[in-house]
One Martini backbone bead per residue (centre of mass of N, CA, C, O) as a GRO file, in nm:
protein
  528
    1MET     BB    1  20.585  10.468  -3.791
    2LYS     BB    2  20.744  10.249  -3.560
    3ILE     BB    3  20.660   9.955  -3.395
    4ILE     BB    4  20.768   9.838  -3.072
    5ASN     BB    5  20.785   9.479  -2.911
    6GLY     BB    6  21.035   9.249  -2.964
    7ASN     BB    7  20.909   9.059  -3.237
    8GLU     BB    8  20.893   9.249  -3.543
    9LEU     BB    9  21.170   9.297  -3.654
   10THR     BB   10  21.319   9.421  -3.948
   11ILE     BB   11  21.540   9.497  -4.186
   12GLU     BB   12  21.366   9.721  -4.314
   13THR     BB   13  21.322   9.884  -4.055
   14VAL     BB   14  21.613   9.941  -3.997
   15CYS     BB   15  21.661  10.099  -4.262
   16ASP     BB   16  21.444  10.318  -4.220
   17VAL     BB   17  21.561  10.431  -3.955
   18ALA     BB   18  21.850  10.484  -4.057
   19TYR     BB   19  21.790  10.641  -4.353
   20LYS     BB   20  21.479  10.785  -4.303
   21ASN     BB   21  21.408  10.873  -4.005
   22GLU     BB   22  21.223  10.699  -3.866
   23GLU     BB   23  20.996  10.676  -3.635
   24VAL     BB   24  20.929  10.567  -3.297
   25ALA     BB   25  20.728  10.323  -3.103
   26LEU     BB   26  20.580  10.195  -2.845
   27THR     BB   27  20.365   9.995  -2.754
   28ASP     BB   28  20.018  10.006  -2.615
   29ASP     BB   29  20.029   9.744  -2.481
   30GLU     BB   30  19.957   9.653  -2.160
   31VAL     BB   31  20.112   9.385  -2.138
   32PHE     BB   32  20.385   9.495  -2.202
   33TRP     BB   33  20.403   9.696  -1.957
   34GLU     BB   34  20.344   9.493  -1.730
   35THR     BB   35  20.585   9.310  -1.785
   36MET     BB   36  20.802   9.520  -1.733
   37ARG     BB   37  20.725   9.584  -1.439
   38LYS     BB   38  20.741   9.295  -1.323
   39SER     BB   39  21.034   9.241  -1.396
   40ARG     BB   40  21.160   9.464  -1.230
   41LYS     BB   41  21.045   9.377  -0.955
   42PHE     BB   42  21.169   9.100  -0.947
   43LEU     BB   43  21.461   9.194  -0.943
   44GLU     BB   44  21.450   9.371  -0.690
   45ASP     BB   45  21.355   9.142  -0.501
   46TYR     BB   46  21.587   8.946  -0.550
   47ILE     BB   47  21.832   9.130  -0.457
   48ALA     BB   48  21.712   9.188  -0.166
   49THR     BB   49  21.785   8.893  -0.046
   50GLY     BB   50  22.119   8.858  -0.113
   51VAL     BB   51  22.153   8.720  -0.364
   52PRO     BB   52  22.372   8.658  -0.593
   53THR     BB   53  22.392   8.876  -0.885
   54TYR     BB   54  22.488   8.889  -1.183
   55GLY     BB   55  22.607   9.215  -1.242
   56VAL     BB   56  22.454   9.345  -0.979
   57THR     BB   57  22.597   9.196  -0.701
   58THR     BB   58  22.837   9.161  -0.900
   59ASP     BB   59  23.083   9.125  -1.074
   60PHE     BB   60  23.256   9.068  -1.376
   61GLY     BB   61  23.305   8.779  -1.494
   62ASP     BB   62  23.580   8.663  -1.333
   63SER     BB   63  23.465   8.870  -1.089
   64CYS     BB   64  23.191   8.719  -0.970
   65ASP     BB   65  23.307   8.670  -0.661
   66ASN     BB   66  23.226   8.971  -0.623
   67GLN     BB   67  23.038   9.106  -0.370
   68ILE     BB   68  22.767   9.334  -0.332
   69SER     BB   69  22.566   9.566  -0.239
   70VAL     BB   70  22.266   9.694  -0.329
   71ASP     BB   71  22.349  10.005  -0.304
   72LYS     BB   72  22.579   9.954  -0.551
   73ALA     BB   73  22.435   9.872  -0.825
   74GLY     BB   74  22.428  10.136  -0.987
   75GLU     BB   75  22.731  10.204  -0.982
   76LEU     BB   76  22.823   9.950  -1.130
   77GLN     BB   77  22.688  10.019  -1.403
   78ARG     BB   78  22.854  10.281  -1.446
   79THR     BB   79  23.129  10.137  -1.445
   80ILE     BB   80  23.106   9.957  -1.697
   81CYS     BB   81  23.078  10.193  -1.887
   82THR     BB   82  23.348  10.332  -1.829
   83TYR     BB   83  23.569  10.094  -1.878
   84HIS     BB   84  23.448  10.056  -2.185
   85GLY     BB   85  23.597  10.329  -2.290
   86ILE     BB   86  23.788  10.152  -2.548
   87GLY     BB   87  23.721  10.244  -2.818
   88LEU     BB   88  23.847  10.210  -3.153
   89GLY     BB   89  23.892  10.383  -3.427
   90PRO     BB   90  23.669  10.393  -3.636
   91LYS     BB   91  23.348  10.516  -3.703
   92PHE     BB   92  23.039  10.486  -3.697
   93ASP     BB   93  22.780  10.586  -3.844
   94ARG     BB   94  22.480  10.725  -3.793
   95GLU     BB   95  22.307  10.498  -3.918
   96THR     BB   96  22.426  10.271  -3.747
   97GLY     BB   97  22.350  10.394  -3.475
   98ARG     BB   98  22.046  10.373  -3.519
   99ALA     BB   99  22.041  10.064  -3.550
  100VAL     BB  100  22.151  10.002  -3.270
  101ILE     BB  101  21.928  10.122  -3.096
  102LEU     BB  102  21.696   9.954  -3.213
  103ALA     BB  103  21.808   9.673  -3.145
  104ARG     BB  104  21.832   9.722  -2.838
  105LEU     BB  105  21.543   9.793  -2.779
  106ASN     BB  106  21.408   9.532  -2.879
  107GLY     BB  107  21.564   9.337  -2.689
  108ASN     BB  108  21.492   9.486  -2.408
  109VAL     BB  109  21.156   9.444  -2.453
  110LYS     BB  110  21.152   9.144  -2.456
  111GLY     BB  111  20.940   9.004  -2.227
  112GLY     BB  112  21.112   9.142  -1.984
  113HIS     BB  113  21.407   8.998  -1.968
  114SER     BB  114  21.592   9.263  -1.894
  115ALA     BB  115  21.469   9.446  -1.660
  116ILE     BB  116  21.387   9.726  -1.740
  117ARG     BB  117  21.298  10.034  -1.738
  118PRO     BB  118  21.074  10.220  -1.905
  119GLU     BB  119  21.255  10.483  -1.922
  120LEU     BB  120  21.480  10.351  -2.091
  121ALA     BB  121  21.317  10.287  -2.341
  122LYS     BB  122  21.225  10.583  -2.386
  123MET     BB  123  21.509  10.700  -2.431
  124MET     BB  124  21.568  10.551  -2.697
  125VAL     BB  125  21.340  10.681  -2.849
  126THR     BB  126  21.439  10.971  -2.818
  127LEU     BB  127  21.706  10.945  -2.965
  128LEU     BB  128  21.580  10.878  -3.239
  129ASN     BB  129  21.365  11.119  -3.267
  130LYS     BB  130  21.610  11.339  -3.209
  131ASP     BB  131  21.881  11.252  -3.333
  132ILE     BB  132  22.070  11.113  -3.094
  133ILE     BB  133  22.386  10.971  -3.177
  134PRO     BB  134  22.617  10.761  -3.115
  135VAL     BB  135  22.966  10.746  -3.110
  136ILE     BB  136  23.107  10.447  -3.252
  137PRO     BB  137  23.348  10.243  -3.226
  138GLN     BB  138  23.467   9.954  -3.405
  139LEU     BB  139  23.673   9.875  -3.180
  140GLY     BB  140  23.628   9.603  -2.908
  141SER     BB  141  23.484   9.333  -3.015
  142VAL     BB  142  23.416   8.966  -2.964
  143GLY     BB  143  23.094   8.882  -2.939
  144ALA     BB  144  23.165   8.794  -2.628
  145SER     BB  145  22.981   8.978  -2.442
  146GLY     BB  146  22.909   9.087  -2.686
  147ASP     BB  147  22.900   9.459  -2.724
  148LEU     BB  148  23.029   9.614  -2.485
  149THR     BB  149  23.198   9.856  -2.582
  150PRO     BB  150  23.014   9.986  -2.801
  151LEU     BB  151  22.756   9.995  -2.604
  152SER     BB  152  22.875  10.201  -2.398
  153TYR     BB  153  22.802  10.450  -2.580
  154LEU     BB  154  22.502  10.434  -2.527
  155ALA     BB  155  22.499  10.439  -2.218
  156ALA     BB  156  22.645  10.711  -2.191
  157VAL     BB  157  22.442  10.888  -2.343
  158ILE     BB  158  22.202  10.843  -2.153
  159MET     BB  159  22.393  11.001  -1.930
  160GLY     BB  160  22.536  11.246  -2.101
  161LYS     BB  161  22.780  11.114  -2.254
  162ARG     BB  162  22.985  11.181  -2.474
  163ASP     BB  163  22.928  11.137  -2.819
  164VAL     BB  164  22.734  11.289  -3.094
  165TYR     BB  165  22.501  11.293  -3.339
  166TYR     BB  166  22.407  11.641  -3.434
  167LYS     BB  167  22.308  11.825  -3.679
  168GLY     BB  168  22.580  11.729  -3.854
  169LYS     BB  169  22.738  11.676  -3.581
  170ILE     BB  170  22.991  11.654  -3.335
  171VAL     BB  171  22.886  11.622  -2.994
  172PRO     BB  172  22.811  11.650  -2.692
  173ALA     BB  173  22.556  11.511  -2.528
  174SER     BB  174  22.493  11.749  -2.338
  175GLU     BB  175  22.437  11.953  -2.567
  176ALA     BB  176  22.197  11.806  -2.699
  177PHE     BB  177  22.018  11.787  -2.449
  178LYS     BB  178  21.992  12.089  -2.398
  179ALA     BB  179  21.864  12.160  -2.677
  180GLU     BB  180  21.610  11.941  -2.609
  181GLY     BB  181  21.539  11.907  -2.300
  182ILE     BB  182  21.718  11.669  -2.175
  183GLU     BB  183  21.751  11.428  -1.933
  184PRO     BB  184  21.952  11.243  -1.791
  185LEU     BB  185  21.995  10.874  -1.741
  186PRO     BB  186  22.058  10.688  -1.490
  187ILE     BB  187  22.176  10.392  -1.444
  188GLU     BB  188  22.077  10.085  -1.310
  189ALA     BB  189  22.013   9.798  -1.209
  190LYS     BB  190  22.130   9.596  -1.486
  191GLU     BB  191  22.136   9.819  -1.730
  192GLY     BB  192  22.420   9.794  -1.836
  193LEU     BB  193  22.392   9.504  -1.931
  194ALA     BB  194  22.141   9.537  -2.106
  195LEU     BB  195  22.289   9.734  -2.308
  196MET     BB  196  22.584   9.572  -2.350
  197ASN     BB  197  22.507   9.245  -2.326
  198GLY     BB  198  22.505   9.230  -2.668
  199THR     BB  199  22.422   9.204  -3.042
  200SER     BB  200  22.352   9.498  -3.177
  201VAL     BB  201  22.589   9.575  -3.357
  202MET     BB  202  22.621   9.330  -3.542
  203THR     BB  203  22.318   9.328  -3.630
  204ALA     BB  204  22.307   9.606  -3.755
  205VAL     BB  205  22.532   9.571  -3.961
  206ALA     BB  206  22.410   9.319  -4.099
  207SER     BB  207  22.145   9.448  -4.191
  208LEU     BB  208  22.261   9.670  -4.375
  209ALA     BB  209  22.434   9.479  -4.548
  210TRP     BB  210  22.218   9.288  -4.654
  211LYS     BB  211  22.057   9.494  -4.819
  212LYS     BB  212  22.288   9.545  -5.017
  213ALA     BB  213  22.341   9.248  -5.103
  214GLU     BB  214  22.068   9.192  -5.238
  215ARG     BB  215  22.122   9.360  -5.500
  216LEU     BB  216  22.353   9.172  -5.629
  217ALA     BB  217  22.190   8.945  -5.754
  218ASN     BB  218  22.059   9.088  -5.998
  219ILE     BB  219  22.319   9.205  -6.115
  220SER     BB  220  22.459   8.937  -6.166
  221ASP     BB  221  22.238   8.827  -6.360
  222PHE     BB  222  22.266   9.049  -6.567
  223LEU     BB  223  22.561   8.994  -6.641
  224THR     BB  224  22.495   8.722  -6.757
  225ALA     BB  225  22.295   8.805  -6.975
  226VAL     BB  226  22.486   9.006  -7.129
  227THR     BB  227  22.705   8.797  -7.184
  228SER     BB  228  22.531   8.614  -7.355
  229GLU     BB  229  22.471   8.825  -7.569
  230ILE     BB  230  22.758   8.905  -7.655
  231THR     BB  231  22.844   8.581  -7.709
  232ARG     BB  232  22.614   8.416  -7.826
  233GLY     BB  233  22.439   8.234  -7.663
  234LYS     BB  234  22.246   8.003  -7.485
  235ASP     BB  235  21.935   7.905  -7.329
  236THR     BB  236  21.969   7.632  -7.170
  237PRO     BB  237  22.079   7.708  -6.872
  238PHE     BB  238  21.777   7.871  -6.824
  239ALA     BB  239  21.592   7.655  -6.808
  240GLU     BB  240  21.345   7.553  -6.607
  241LYS     BB  241  21.405   7.244  -6.591
  242VAL     BB  242  21.696   7.249  -6.497
  243SER     BB  243  21.641   7.376  -6.210
  244ALA     BB  244  21.413   7.190  -6.110
  245ILE     BB  245  21.612   6.926  -6.104
  246LYS     BB  246  21.803   7.061  -5.875
  247ASN     BB  247  21.600   7.235  -5.643
  248HIS     BB  248  21.716   7.517  -5.607
  249LYS     BB  249  21.586   7.824  -5.548
  250GLY     BB  250  21.813   8.016  -5.634
  251GLN     BB  251  21.856   7.899  -5.915
  252MET     BB  252  21.573   7.943  -6.021
  253LYS     BB  253  21.578   8.253  -5.993
  254SER     BB  254  21.824   8.313  -6.170
  255ALA     BB  255  21.726   8.179  -6.429
  256GLU     BB  256  21.472   8.351  -6.457
  257TYR     BB  257  21.604   8.624  -6.480
  258VAL     BB  258  21.764   8.564  -6.735
  259ARG     BB  259  21.535   8.454  -6.914
  260ASN     BB  260  21.364   8.721  -6.921
  261ILE     BB  261  21.580   8.873  -7.085
  262ILE     BB  262  21.671   8.674  -7.332
  263SER     BB  263  21.391   8.616  -7.471
  264ASP     BB  264  21.424   8.923  -7.624
  265SER     BB  265  21.677   8.828  -7.777
  266LYS     BB  266  21.878   8.821  -8.082
  267ARG     BB  267  22.162   8.688  -7.952
  268VAL     BB  268  22.017   8.442  -7.832
  269PHE     BB  269  22.005   8.109  -7.860
  270LYS     BB  270  21.819   7.871  -7.961
  271TYR     BB  271  21.920   7.559  -7.967
  272GLU     BB  272  21.786   7.465  -8.230
  273ASP     BB  273  21.890   7.704  -8.401
  274PHE     BB  274  22.187   7.652  -8.360
  275LEU     BB  275  22.204   7.374  -8.497
  276LYS     BB  276  22.104   7.478  -8.777
  277SER     BB  277  22.310   7.746  -8.814
  278GLN     BB  278  22.610   7.645  -8.660
  279ILE     BB  279  22.597   7.341  -8.763
  280ASP     BB  280  22.756   7.104  -8.933
  281SER     BB  281  22.748   6.849  -9.129
  282LEU     BB  282  22.900   6.542  -9.177
  283ASP     BB  283  22.849   6.408  -9.455
  284GLY     BB  284  22.961   6.104  -9.375
  285LYS     BB  285  23.169   6.166  -9.180
  286GLY     BB  286  23.383   6.084  -8.905
  287PHE     BB  287  23.481   6.397  -8.904
  288ARG     BB  288  23.441   6.731  -8.743
  289LYS     BB  289  23.540   7.067  -8.715
  290GLN     BB  290  23.385   7.289  -8.545
  291GLN     BB  291  23.327   7.643  -8.522
  292ASN     BB  292  23.118   7.566  -8.294
  293LYS     BB  293  23.006   7.550  -7.978
  294ILE     BB  294  22.746   7.372  -7.794
  295GLN     BB  295  22.875   7.519  -7.537
  296ASP     BB  296  22.932   7.709  -7.271
  297ARG     BB  297  23.084   7.852  -7.046
  298TYR     BB  298  23.075   7.845  -6.706
  299SER     BB  299  23.022   8.160  -6.661
  300ILE     BB  300  22.735   8.089  -6.794
  301ARG     BB  301  22.627   7.794  -6.748
  302CYS     BB  302  22.680   7.822  -6.409
  303ALA     BB  303  22.550   8.083  -6.292
  304PRO     BB  304  22.292   7.984  -6.139
  305GLN     BB  305  22.463   7.808  -5.941
  306ILE     BB  306  22.613   8.054  -5.817
  307THR     BB  307  22.390   8.272  -5.760
  308GLY     BB  308  22.210   8.072  -5.611
  309VAL     BB  309  22.384   8.052  -5.361
  310TYR     BB  310  22.359   8.347  -5.290
  311ARG     BB  311  22.051   8.348  -5.250
  312ASP     BB  312  22.045   8.127  -5.027
  313THR     BB  313  22.229   8.278  -4.831
  314LEU     BB  314  22.049   8.518  -4.793
  315SER     BB  315  21.813   8.363  -4.665
  316LEU     BB  316  21.964   8.256  -4.421
  317ALA     BB  317  22.068   8.527  -4.312
  318ARG     BB  318  21.796   8.659  -4.271
  319GLU     BB  319  21.687   8.466  -4.061
  320TRP     BB  320  21.912   8.510  -3.846
  321ILE     BB  321  21.896   8.816  -3.817
  322THR     BB  322  21.597   8.832  -3.738
  323GLU     BB  323  21.617   8.657  -3.485
  324GLU     BB  324  21.822   8.843  -3.340
  325LEU     BB  325  21.652   9.104  -3.336
  326ASN     BB  326  21.420   8.913  -3.164
  327SER     BB  327  21.609   8.894  -2.910
  328ALA     BB  328  21.722   8.792  -2.599
  329ASN     BB  329  22.084   8.908  -2.541
  330ASP     BB  330  22.138   8.900  -2.237
  331ASN     BB  331  22.294   8.928  -1.896
  332PRO     BB  332  22.072   8.845  -1.726
  333LEU     BB  333  21.756   8.666  -1.722
  334VAL     BB  334  21.401   8.710  -1.713
  335ASP     BB  335  21.119   8.504  -1.576
  336ILE     BB  336  20.798   8.557  -1.466
  337ASP     BB  337  20.655   8.285  -1.502
  338SER     BB  338  20.890   8.116  -1.331
  339GLN     BB  339  21.059   8.291  -1.138
  340ARG     BB  340  21.339   8.345  -1.301
  341LEU     BB  341  21.702   8.348  -1.319
  342TYR     BB  342  21.940   8.373  -1.591
  343ASN     BB  343  22.254   8.238  -1.650
  344THR     BB  344  22.393   8.318  -1.972
  345GLY     BB  345  22.461   8.317  -2.359
  346ASN     BB  346  22.292   8.521  -2.561
  347PHE     BB  347  22.542   8.716  -2.640
  348TYR     BB  348  22.614   8.520  -2.853
  349GLY     BB  349  22.727   8.577  -3.209
  350GLY     BB  350  22.719   8.316  -3.398
  351HIS     BB  351  22.501   8.369  -3.619
  352ILE     BB  352  22.618   8.630  -3.728
  353CYS     BB  353  22.894   8.527  -3.799
  354ALA     BB  354  22.804   8.303  -3.992
  355ALA     BB  355  22.638   8.469  -4.188
  356CYS     BB  356  22.884   8.650  -4.273
  357ASP     BB  357  23.073   8.431  -4.359
  358TYR     BB  358  22.892   8.316  -4.583
  359MET     BB  359  22.852   8.578  -4.744
  360ARG     BB  360  23.150   8.627  -4.821
  361THR     BB  361  23.176   8.373  -4.995
  362ALA     BB  362  22.944   8.432  -5.191
  363LEU     BB  363  23.056   8.702  -5.289
  364ALA     BB  364  23.323   8.592  -5.404
  365ASN     BB  365  23.183   8.421  -5.626
  366ILE     BB  366  23.046   8.660  -5.784
  367SER     BB  367  23.311   8.805  -5.830
  368ASP     BB  368  23.448   8.579  -5.992
  369LEU     BB  369  23.238   8.565  -6.212
  370SER     BB  370  23.277   8.852  -6.316
  371ASP     BB  371  23.573   8.824  -6.397
  372LYS     BB  372  23.519   8.604  -6.618
  373GLN     BB  373  23.312   8.765  -6.785
  374ALA     BB  374  23.499   9.004  -6.848
  375GLU     BB  375  23.697   8.846  -7.017
  376VAL     BB  376  23.494   8.763  -7.240
  377ILE     BB  377  23.432   9.062  -7.319
  378ILE     BB  378  23.727   9.201  -7.353
  379ASP     BB  379  23.836   8.961  -7.507
  380GLY     BB  380  23.844   8.931  -7.852
  381LYS     BB  381  23.883   8.609  -7.879
  382PHE     BB  382  23.562   8.540  -7.765
  383ASN     BB  383  23.335   8.766  -7.925
  384GLY     BB  384  23.396   8.927  -8.207
  385LEU     BB  385  23.541   9.165  -8.112
  386THR     BB  386  23.746   9.379  -7.982
  387GLU     BB  387  24.027   9.473  -7.848
  388ASN     BB  388  23.940   9.594  -7.545
  389LEU     BB  389  23.690   9.754  -7.668
  390ILE     BB  390  23.758   9.902  -7.907
  391PRO     BB  391  23.717  10.067  -8.162
  392TYR     BB  392  23.683  10.051  -8.481
  393THR     BB  393  24.024  10.033  -8.631
  394PRO     BB  394  24.197  10.110  -8.874
  395GLU     BB  395  24.525  10.099  -8.972
  396ASN     BB  396  24.497  10.409  -9.103
  397HIS     BB  397  24.436  10.528  -8.845
  398PRO     BB  398  24.550  10.779  -8.634
  399ARG     BB  399  24.470  10.580  -8.366
  400ALA     BB  400  24.633  10.352  -8.428
  401GLY     BB  401  24.768  10.202  -8.133
  402LEU     BB  402  24.616  10.426  -7.917
  403ARG     BB  403  24.411  10.195  -7.829
  404LEU     BB  404  24.305  10.021  -7.502
  405GLY     BB  405  24.058  10.070  -7.337
  406PHE     BB  406  23.980   9.790  -7.106
  407LYS     BB  407  24.246   9.683  -6.987
  408ALA     BB  408  24.254   9.822  -6.700
  409ALA     BB  409  23.970   9.742  -6.611
  410GLN     BB  410  24.033   9.443  -6.587
  411ILE     BB  411  24.245   9.470  -6.369
  412THR     BB  412  24.061   9.596  -6.158
  413ILE     BB  413  23.865   9.364  -6.137
  414SER     BB  414  24.083   9.157  -6.046
  415ALA     BB  415  24.179   9.309  -5.796
  416ILE     BB  416  23.913   9.307  -5.646
  417ARG     BB  417  23.867   9.007  -5.643
  418GLY     BB  418  24.114   8.948  -5.468
  419GLU     BB  419  24.022   9.118  -5.224
  420VAL     BB  420  23.754   8.980  -5.170
  421ALA     BB  421  23.885   8.699  -5.099
  422THR     BB  422  24.025   8.799  -4.825
  423TYR     BB  423  23.729   8.785  -4.664
  424CYS     BB  424  23.679   8.453  -4.624
  425PHE     BB  425  23.766   8.406  -4.359
  426PRO     BB  426  23.663   8.263  -4.075
  427VAL     BB  427  23.612   8.452  -3.800
  428SER     BB  428  23.527   8.238  -3.586
  429LEU     BB  429  23.832   8.110  -3.585
  430THR     BB  430  23.958   8.367  -3.406
  431SER     BB  431  23.915   8.262  -3.147
  432ALA     BB  432  24.010   8.383  -2.814
  433PRO     BB  433  24.112   8.414  -2.513
  434THR     BB  434  23.973   8.624  -2.247
  435GLU     BB  435  23.922   8.761  -1.958
  436ALA     BB  436  24.065   8.553  -1.763
  437LEU     BB  437  23.922   8.296  -1.920
  438ASN     BB  438  23.617   8.344  -1.936
  439GLN     BB  439  23.640   8.434  -2.244
  440ASP     BB  440  23.721   8.141  -2.414
  441LYS     BB  441  23.460   8.167  -2.617
  442VAL     BB  442  23.413   8.353  -2.909
  443SER     BB  443  23.250   8.494  -3.194
  444MET     BB  444  23.332   8.762  -3.373
  445GLY     BB  445  23.075   8.906  -3.507
  446THR     BB  446  23.154   9.206  -3.556
  447ILE     BB  447  23.383   9.155  -3.752
  448SER     BB  448  23.222   8.999  -3.960
  449ALA     BB  449  23.022   9.229  -4.025
  450ARG     BB  450  23.228   9.441  -4.111
  451LYS     BB  451  23.350   9.277  -4.346
  452PHE     BB  452  23.093   9.256  -4.505
  453ALA     BB  453  23.053   9.561  -4.552
  454GLU     BB  454  23.323   9.609  -4.698
  455GLN     BB  455  23.295   9.403  -4.934
  456ILE     BB  456  23.050   9.524  -5.077
  457GLU     BB  457  23.187   9.781  -5.183
  458LEU     BB  458  23.373   9.632  -5.380
  459VAL     BB  459  23.155   9.495  -5.558
  460PHE     BB  460  23.029   9.750  -5.668
  461LEU     BB  461  23.284   9.843  -5.819
  462GLN     BB  462  23.315   9.597  -5.997
  463PHE     BB  463  23.034   9.599  -6.134
  464ALA     BB  464  23.065   9.879  -6.257
  465THR     BB  465  23.304   9.809  -6.444
  466HIS     BB  466  23.167   9.577  -6.590
  467LEU     BB  467  22.931   9.749  -6.701
  468LEU     BB  468  23.096   9.933  -6.880
  469ALA     BB  469  23.199   9.707  -7.061
  470ALA     BB  470  22.926   9.594  -7.153
  471MET     BB  471  22.825   9.860  -7.291
  472GLN     BB  472  23.050   9.870  -7.498
  473ALA     BB  473  22.972   9.598  -7.629
  474VAL     BB  474  22.692   9.677  -7.717
  475ASP     BB  475  22.780   9.894  -7.917
  476LEU     BB  476  22.963   9.713  -8.095
  477ALA     BB  477  22.730   9.496  -8.162
  478GLY     BB  478  22.448   9.629  -8.138
  479LYS     BB  479  22.178   9.738  -7.970
  480GLU     BB  480  21.920   9.637  -8.135
  481ASP     BB  481  21.959   9.311  -8.047
  482PHE     BB  482  21.887   9.361  -7.772
  483SER     BB  483  21.729   9.367  -7.501
  484PRO     BB  484  21.516   9.577  -7.351
  485PHE     BB  485  21.661   9.578  -7.076
  486THR     BB  486  21.946   9.636  -7.172
  487LYS     BB  487  21.870   9.909  -7.294
  488LYS     BB  488  21.796  10.043  -7.028
  489VAL     BB  489  22.070  10.019  -6.898
  490HIS     BB  490  22.226  10.167  -7.116
  491ASP     BB  491  22.083  10.440  -7.087
  492GLU     BB  492  22.175  10.489  -6.792
  493ILE     BB  493  22.482  10.472  -6.831
  494ARG     BB  494  22.498  10.703  -7.052
  495LYS     BB  495  22.445  10.931  -6.834
  496MET     BB  496  22.750  10.867  -6.700
  497SER     BB  497  22.874  10.711  -6.969
  498ALA     BB  498  23.043  10.716  -7.243
  499PHE     BB  499  23.164  10.617  -7.508
  500VAL     BB  500  23.481  10.475  -7.584
  501GLU     BB  501  23.688  10.607  -7.804
  502ASP     BB  502  23.898  10.755  -7.644
  503ASP     BB  503  24.100  10.743  -7.407
  504ARG     BB  504  24.004  10.747  -7.052
  505GLU     BB  505  23.912  10.825  -6.757
  506LEU     BB  506  23.701  10.601  -6.525
  507ASP     BB  507  23.675  10.647  -6.217
  508LYS     BB  508  23.428  10.839  -6.179
  509GLU     BB  509  23.227  10.666  -6.341
  510ALA     BB  510  23.241  10.409  -6.171
  511THR     BB  511  23.154  10.543  -5.907
  512ALA     BB  512  22.877  10.639  -6.006
  513VAL     BB  513  22.767  10.357  -6.077
  514ALA     BB  514  22.791  10.236  -5.794
  515GLN     BB  515  22.587  10.430  -5.666
  516TRP     BB  516  22.352  10.356  -5.849
  517LEU     BB  517  22.336  10.053  -5.766
  518LYS     BB  518  22.247  10.130  -5.465
  519GLU     BB  519  21.962  10.287  -5.573
  520THR     BB  520  21.836  10.138  -5.787
  521GLU     BB  521  21.524   9.974  -5.928
  522LEU     BB  522  21.566   9.839  -6.206
  523PHE     BB  523  21.647   9.532  -6.127
  524ASP     BB  524  21.354   9.469  -6.011
  525SER     BB  525  21.207   9.483  -6.319
  526ALA     BB  526  21.291   9.238  -6.506
  527ASN     BB  527  21.029   9.042  -6.407
  528GLU     BB  528  20.771   9.233  -6.504
   0.00000   0.00000   0.00000
């Protein structure tokens, strides 16, 4: 059971409610409920004075100079829900819908600022706990005034309209309500705006995407570690002192992750040992062409600096997403302490858009790093292994010339890397005026979050393909000399994909590994 009070919602709680069907309850703190009641009464008293109140006794957006009487206020809220029923395109899945309800609930009960009735908050709790989840189209939000159109699908469901996910099917909301004995709740003055005029869709999508993206940091660092092992790299780039004097926390963490893996590997040189065993003396000569280079390629040597940026971007994005989850982000907002009503712009999703813009660029960089490391692994010119990671095949072998191994896998990795990079344009810069020039600067945060979620799926597929190649290289090089952790990963991969002796299709195996990467806790244990 997750307790909701408007101030303490975390990304992890969002994921638990979305994916594990955790039930929720509103806090039993009497101050919380008293604040909600006082806020609602303040709003009702305020609009009763006849003062025009945006979106409550006026029309919306550029039409806010049209004032209506108080007795029409409830009907107006139902109207905004109706005409925003123009969401198009593919639908968010049930899990995302659950995250959306939770995010909206938390924002709407924060400090009483949304001035909703307690029964509306309780209805959102009921939807979650009965698992009656609105079917929300993905297209139609510019991210300010928040997620109006997609959130209208939540508002409509509360009134018993439109479609829901229920017991594994998509059914009319009225049918699910009848099955559960739930009465629809007509939304009243201000409540349509409270439900719709906020950032909860983009924030929910960003929360779920962030949690998936967090996994990729450790996987990226493991790919660096195993690449160093395969290529017989040096330990120097991962030394604690190196990252300490660079100062960035993400780099320190990435270097530590790699260091803890390779410290037990027989294939990674301690630098002093490398100089003794792999570098020839000048013997008094003025010049000697050494057979071995004293430092590794950038894709290994600079990997902590690259994945470190990813880790630090994750930290920044987490902070901003969490702050948005716990914000009052509709309009207008009520403050009972000062007895004021604010017409404002908290529905603007700029922080979510920026967080996801930054994350997509950081993702593209670890995708690019993977592509370069895969080249070093697969191309036999660089690692002392076979061409394209084919089995050792004598010229007189009957399969000689008929084995091409991971040649196409490398192309797939590079193709995905290229596609991942196409997601990097800052979506915030696509803002353009709409709604009769009232919404003349908008955040585009929902699109940014959606693109972030899509891009992550590509990176999992790329890393899975890279991992298959790495484990093939481990077998060719001799598994016994690799680190204990690499051997653990190898054992898990071999449960899904055998060593490639003769060429075969790898598409289903790579897909299975990608799904495993999304679920396994193995990479969390590398530093234990």
